[in-house]
Amino acid sequence: MPIIKPTKPDYIPAIRQLEVADAEWICPYSREEHLAWMADPNNAHFSVFTEENPDPVGFFLIRGLENANRSLELKRIVVGLKGKGIGRHCMQWIKQYCFEDLAFHRLWLDVFIDNKRAQSLYLSEGFQIEGTLRESIKQGDIYRSLYLLSILENEYAIKTRLQTD
C-alpha cells in the first residue's frame, strides 16, 4: 500500500528525476518551481512512497485549495513504478481528499490526448471527458492537445457507494 505525505524540499531531487523520466507526458518543473508550488497556500504538493523505497516513487500536485467555487485541479500526477496499482491508489486518495476531507464540488484535470494509459485510469475512476484543449501545449516544434476531464461530488458519491455494495 503506497504511503502519501506532504512533500519536503529534500524529496525534490528524486521528484525531478521522476519528471524527467515522464517528460513525454508532463512539462517538468525546476527545483524553484517546486518550492514555489509548496509555498503557495492555494496549492498542495504530495509525495508517494512504498515501504521498500526511501525515495518518492511518485508525486502529485493539487491547485485550488482556496477556490471559492469548490473546484480543485489535479495539476500533475507522476508515478515511477507503473503497473503496480500506485496510480489508482493515488487517484482514490485524491478523490477522497477532495470530496470528503475538503468538501469540494468538482475535481478536474487535463491529460494529453495520446496518453491512453492515464486516460484509462481516469475514466475507470469516474472522470468524464468535458472537451479538448486543441494544440494548447508546445513541446519542441509541435503543439499537443489535451482532454479536459472532471468528476463531480455526486458522481464520486455514487461510484463510492457502488464500490462498497
mmCIF file of C-alpha atoms in Angstrom:
data_model
loop_
_atom_site.group_PDB
_atom_site.id
_atom_site.type_symbol
_atom_site.label_atom_id
_atom_site.label_comp_id
_atom_site.label_asym_id
_atom_site.label_seq_id
_atom_site.Cartn_x
_atom_site.Cartn_y
_atom_site.Cartn_z
ATOM 1 C CA MET A 1 0.000 0.000 0.000
ATOM 2 C CA PRO A 2 1.542 3.335 -1.033
ATOM 3 C CA ILE A 3 2.212 5.966 1.612
ATOM 4 C CA ILE A 4 1.211 9.556 0.777
ATOM 5 C CA LYS A 5 2.625 12.509 2.670
ATOM 6 C CA PRO A 6 3.293 16.209 2.082
ATOM 7 C CA THR A 7 6.416 16.808 0.028
ATOM 8 C CA LYS A 8 9.527 18.070 1.798
ATOM 9 C CA PRO A 9 12.254 20.030 -0.018
ATOM 10 C CA ASP A 10 14.602 17.041 0.460
ATOM 11 C CA TYR A 11 12.371 14.987 -1.882
ATOM 12 C CA ILE A 12 12.686 17.370 -4.837
ATOM 13 C CA PRO A 13 15.780 15.791 -6.466
ATOM 14 C CA ALA A 14 14.013 12.406 -6.654
ATOM 15 C CA ILE A 15 10.805 14.085 -7.849
ATOM 16 C CA ARG A 16 12.691 15.867 -10.612
ATOM 17 C CA GLN A 17 14.141 12.516 -11.734
ATOM 18 C CA LEU A 18 10.601 11.115 -11.928
ATOM 19 C CA GLU A 19 9.571 14.115 -14.032
ATOM 20 C CA VAL A 20 12.463 13.681 -16.457
ATOM 21 C CA ALA A 21 11.520 10.023 -16.920
ATOM 22 C CA ASP A 22 7.912 11.075 -17.707
ATOM 23 C CA ALA A 23 8.747 14.210 -19.726
ATOM 24 C CA GLU A 24 6.711 12.916 -22.679
ATOM 25 C CA TRP A 25 3.545 13.397 -20.600
ATOM 26 C CA ILE A 26 4.355 16.447 -18.466
ATOM 27 C CA CYS A 27 6.302 19.704 -18.555
ATOM 28 C CA PRO A 28 8.942 19.238 -15.803
ATOM 29 C CA TYR A 29 9.388 21.911 -13.158
ATOM 30 C CA SER A 30 12.641 23.306 -11.835
ATOM 31 C CA ARG A 31 13.562 22.989 -8.168
ATOM 32 C CA GLU A 32 12.495 26.622 -7.704
ATOM 33 C CA GLU A 33 9.094 25.973 -9.283
ATOM 34 C CA HIS A 34 8.508 23.018 -6.942
ATOM 35 C CA LEU A 35 9.499 25.127 -3.926
ATOM 36 C CA ALA A 36 7.198 27.964 -5.039
ATOM 37 C CA TRP A 37 4.354 25.454 -5.500
ATOM 38 C CA MET A 38 4.935 24.147 -1.970
ATOM 39 C CA ALA A 39 4.959 27.678 -0.511
ATOM 40 C CA ASP A 40 1.653 28.725 -2.100
ATOM 41 C CA PRO A 41 -1.301 28.183 0.312
ATOM 42 C CA ASN A 42 -3.588 27.597 -2.697
ATOM 43 C CA ASN A 43 -1.553 24.501 -3.638
ATOM 44 C CA ALA A 44 -0.687 21.110 -2.194
ATOM 45 C CA HIS A 45 2.349 19.011 -3.120
ATOM 46 C CA PHE A 46 2.280 15.348 -2.052
ATOM 47 C CA SER A 47 4.885 12.605 -2.386
ATOM 48 C CA VAL A 48 4.191 8.900 -2.735
ATOM 49 C CA PHE A 49 6.339 6.208 -1.132
ATOM 50 C CA THR A 50 6.364 2.459 -0.777
ATOM 51 C CA GLU A 51 7.709 0.697 2.284
ATOM 52 C CA GLU A 52 10.595 -0.615 0.172
ATOM 53 C CA ASN A 53 11.666 2.785 -1.203
ATOM 54 C CA PRO A 54 13.102 5.604 0.937
ATOM 55 C CA ASP A 55 12.790 7.985 -2.047
ATOM 56 C CA PRO A 56 9.473 9.043 -3.584
ATOM 57 C CA VAL A 57 8.130 6.672 -6.249
ATOM 58 C CA GLY A 58 5.640 9.315 -7.320
ATOM 59 C CA PHE A 59 4.094 12.666 -6.512
ATOM 60 C CA PHE A 60 1.104 14.817 -7.317
ATOM 61 C CA LEU A 61 0.236 18.483 -7.334
ATOM 62 C CA ILE A 62 -3.150 19.946 -6.433
ATOM 63 C CA ARG A 63 -4.238 23.527 -7.065
ATOM 64 C CA GLY A 64 -7.310 25.426 -5.904
ATOM 65 C CA LEU A 65 -7.433 24.864 -2.150
ATOM 66 C CA GLU A 66 -8.743 28.444 -1.802
ATOM 67 C CA ASN A 67 -11.151 28.205 -4.751
ATOM 68 C CA ALA A 68 -14.499 29.785 -3.774
ATOM 69 C CA ASN A 69 -16.236 27.653 -6.420
ATOM 70 C CA ARG A 70 -15.100 24.465 -4.647
ATOM 71 C CA SER A 71 -13.309 23.256 -7.778
ATOM 72 C CA LEU A 72 -9.965 21.530 -7.295
ATOM 73 C CA GLU A 73 -7.414 20.881 -10.046
ATOM 74 C CA LEU A 74 -5.157 17.848 -10.122
ATOM 75 C CA LYS A 75 -2.318 19.650 -11.870
ATOM 76 C CA ARG A 76 0.089 16.750 -12.104
ATOM 77 C CA ILE A 77 0.487 13.137 -11.099
ATOM 78 C CA VAL A 78 3.644 11.172 -11.807
ATOM 79 C CA VAL A 79 4.211 7.570 -10.761
ATOM 80 C CA GLY A 80 7.554 5.931 -11.451
ATOM 81 C CA LEU A 81 6.510 2.351 -10.656
ATOM 82 C CA LYS A 82 3.909 1.614 -13.319
ATOM 83 C CA GLY A 83 1.522 -1.334 -13.290
ATOM 84 C CA LYS A 84 1.558 -1.822 -9.511
ATOM 85 C CA GLY A 85 -1.697 -0.023 -8.623
ATOM 86 C CA ILE A 86 0.073 3.014 -7.170
ATOM 87 C CA GLY A 87 -1.545 5.461 -9.600
ATOM 88 C CA ARG A 88 -5.007 4.046 -8.862
ATOM 89 C CA HIS A 89 -4.402 4.261 -5.120
ATOM 90 C CA CYS A 90 -3.311 7.896 -5.534
ATOM 91 C CA MET A 91 -6.395 8.749 -7.618
ATOM 92 C CA GLN A 92 -8.685 7.234 -4.988
ATOM 93 C CA TRP A 93 -6.828 9.107 -2.229
ATOM 94 C CA ILE A 94 -7.069 12.387 -4.183
ATOM 95 C CA LYS A 95 -10.822 11.960 -4.728
ATOM 96 C CA GLN A 96 -11.377 11.209 -1.049
ATOM 97 C CA TYR A 97 -9.267 14.236 -0.091
ATOM 98 C CA CYS A 98 -11.185 16.477 -2.493
ATOM 99 C CA PHE A 99 -14.730 15.343 -1.771
ATOM 100 C CA GLU A 100 -14.640 14.045 1.801
ATOM 101 C CA ASP A 101 -11.849 15.984 3.519
ATOM 102 C CA LEU A 102 -12.213 19.322 1.712
ATOM 103 C CA ALA A 103 -15.923 19.024 0.782
ATOM 104 C CA PHE A 104 -15.271 20.310 -2.740
ATOM 105 C CA HIS A 105 -17.794 20.039 -5.567
ATOM 106 C CA ARG A 106 -15.554 19.324 -8.549
ATOM 107 C CA LEU A 107 -12.180 17.733 -9.271
ATOM 108 C CA TRP A 108 -10.671 18.276 -12.697
ATOM 109 C CA LEU A 109 -7.513 17.600 -14.671
ATOM 110 C CA ASP A 110 -6.128 17.648 -18.178
ATOM 111 C CA VAL A 111 -4.285 14.876 -19.979
ATOM 112 C CA PHE A 112 -2.546 14.608 -23.333
ATOM 113 C CA ILE A 113 -4.919 13.061 -25.861
ATOM 114 C CA ASP A 114 -2.358 10.384 -26.722
ATOM 115 C CA ASN A 115 -1.772 9.343 -23.079
ATOM 116 C CA LYS A 116 -4.129 6.360 -23.251
ATOM 117 C CA ARG A 117 -2.778 4.728 -20.078
ATOM 118 C CA ALA A 118 -3.629 7.760 -17.922
ATOM 119 C CA GLN A 119 -6.974 8.278 -19.649
ATOM 120 C CA SER A 120 -7.937 4.676 -18.946
ATOM 121 C CA LEU A 121 -7.210 5.161 -15.246
ATOM 122 C CA TYR A 122 -9.113 8.458 -15.013
ATOM 123 C CA LEU A 123 -12.163 7.135 -16.845
ATOM 124 C CA SER A 124 -12.229 3.965 -14.726
ATOM 125 C CA GLU A 125 -12.155 6.197 -11.623
ATOM 126 C CA GLY A 126 -15.299 8.048 -12.700
ATOM 127 C CA PHE A 127 -13.918 11.067 -14.553
ATOM 128 C CA GLN A 128 -15.805 12.316 -17.616
ATOM 129 C CA ILE A 129 -14.275 13.949 -20.688
ATOM 130 C CA GLU A 130 -15.554 17.522 -20.920
ATOM 131 C CA GLY A 131 -13.723 18.656 -24.019
ATOM 132 C CA THR A 132 -10.480 19.147 -25.883
ATOM 133 C CA LEU A 133 -7.928 21.907 -25.453
ATOM 134 C CA ARG A 134 -6.669 21.864 -29.012
ATOM 135 C CA GLU A 135 -2.939 22.327 -29.576
ATOM 136 C CA SER A 136 -2.568 24.092 -26.245
ATOM 137 C CA ILE A 137 0.901 22.820 -25.216
ATOM 138 C CA LYS A 138 4.033 23.408 -27.254
ATOM 139 C CA GLN A 139 6.734 20.782 -26.855
ATOM 140 C CA GLY A 140 9.716 21.337 -29.088
ATOM 141 C CA ASP A 141 8.396 22.176 -32.535
ATOM 142 C CA ILE A 142 4.956 20.632 -32.156
ATOM 143 C CA TYR A 143 1.716 21.622 -30.473
ATOM 144 C CA ARG A 144 -0.120 18.972 -28.472
ATOM 145 C CA SER A 145 -3.762 18.757 -27.479
ATOM 146 C CA LEU A 146 -5.252 17.890 -24.102
ATOM 147 C CA TYR A 147 -8.511 16.380 -22.928
ATOM 148 C CA LEU A 148 -10.199 18.126 -20.030
ATOM 149 C CA LEU A 149 -11.765 15.677 -17.558
ATOM 150 C CA SER A 150 -13.685 16.104 -14.317
ATOM 151 C CA ILE A 151 -15.654 14.291 -11.665
ATOM 152 C CA LEU A 152 -18.343 15.912 -9.504
ATOM 153 C CA GLU A 153 -19.084 15.215 -5.858
ATOM 154 C CA ASN A 154 -22.354 13.396 -6.617
ATOM 155 C CA GLU A 155 -20.596 11.171 -9.202
ATOM 156 C CA TYR A 156 -17.916 10.374 -6.630
ATOM 157 C CA ALA A 157 -20.579 9.529 -4.042
ATOM 158 C CA ILE A 158 -22.386 7.196 -6.455
ATOM 159 C CA LYS A 159 -19.159 5.457 -7.553
ATOM 160 C CA THR A 160 -18.016 5.080 -3.935
ATOM 161 C CA ARG A 161 -21.393 3.611 -2.925
ATOM 162 C CA LEU A 162 -21.274 1.134 -5.811
ATOM 163 C CA GLN A 163 -17.773 0.009 -4.856
ATOM 164 C CA THR A 164 -18.776 -0.676 -1.249
ATOM 165 C CA ASP A 165 -22.012 -2.530 -2.063
#
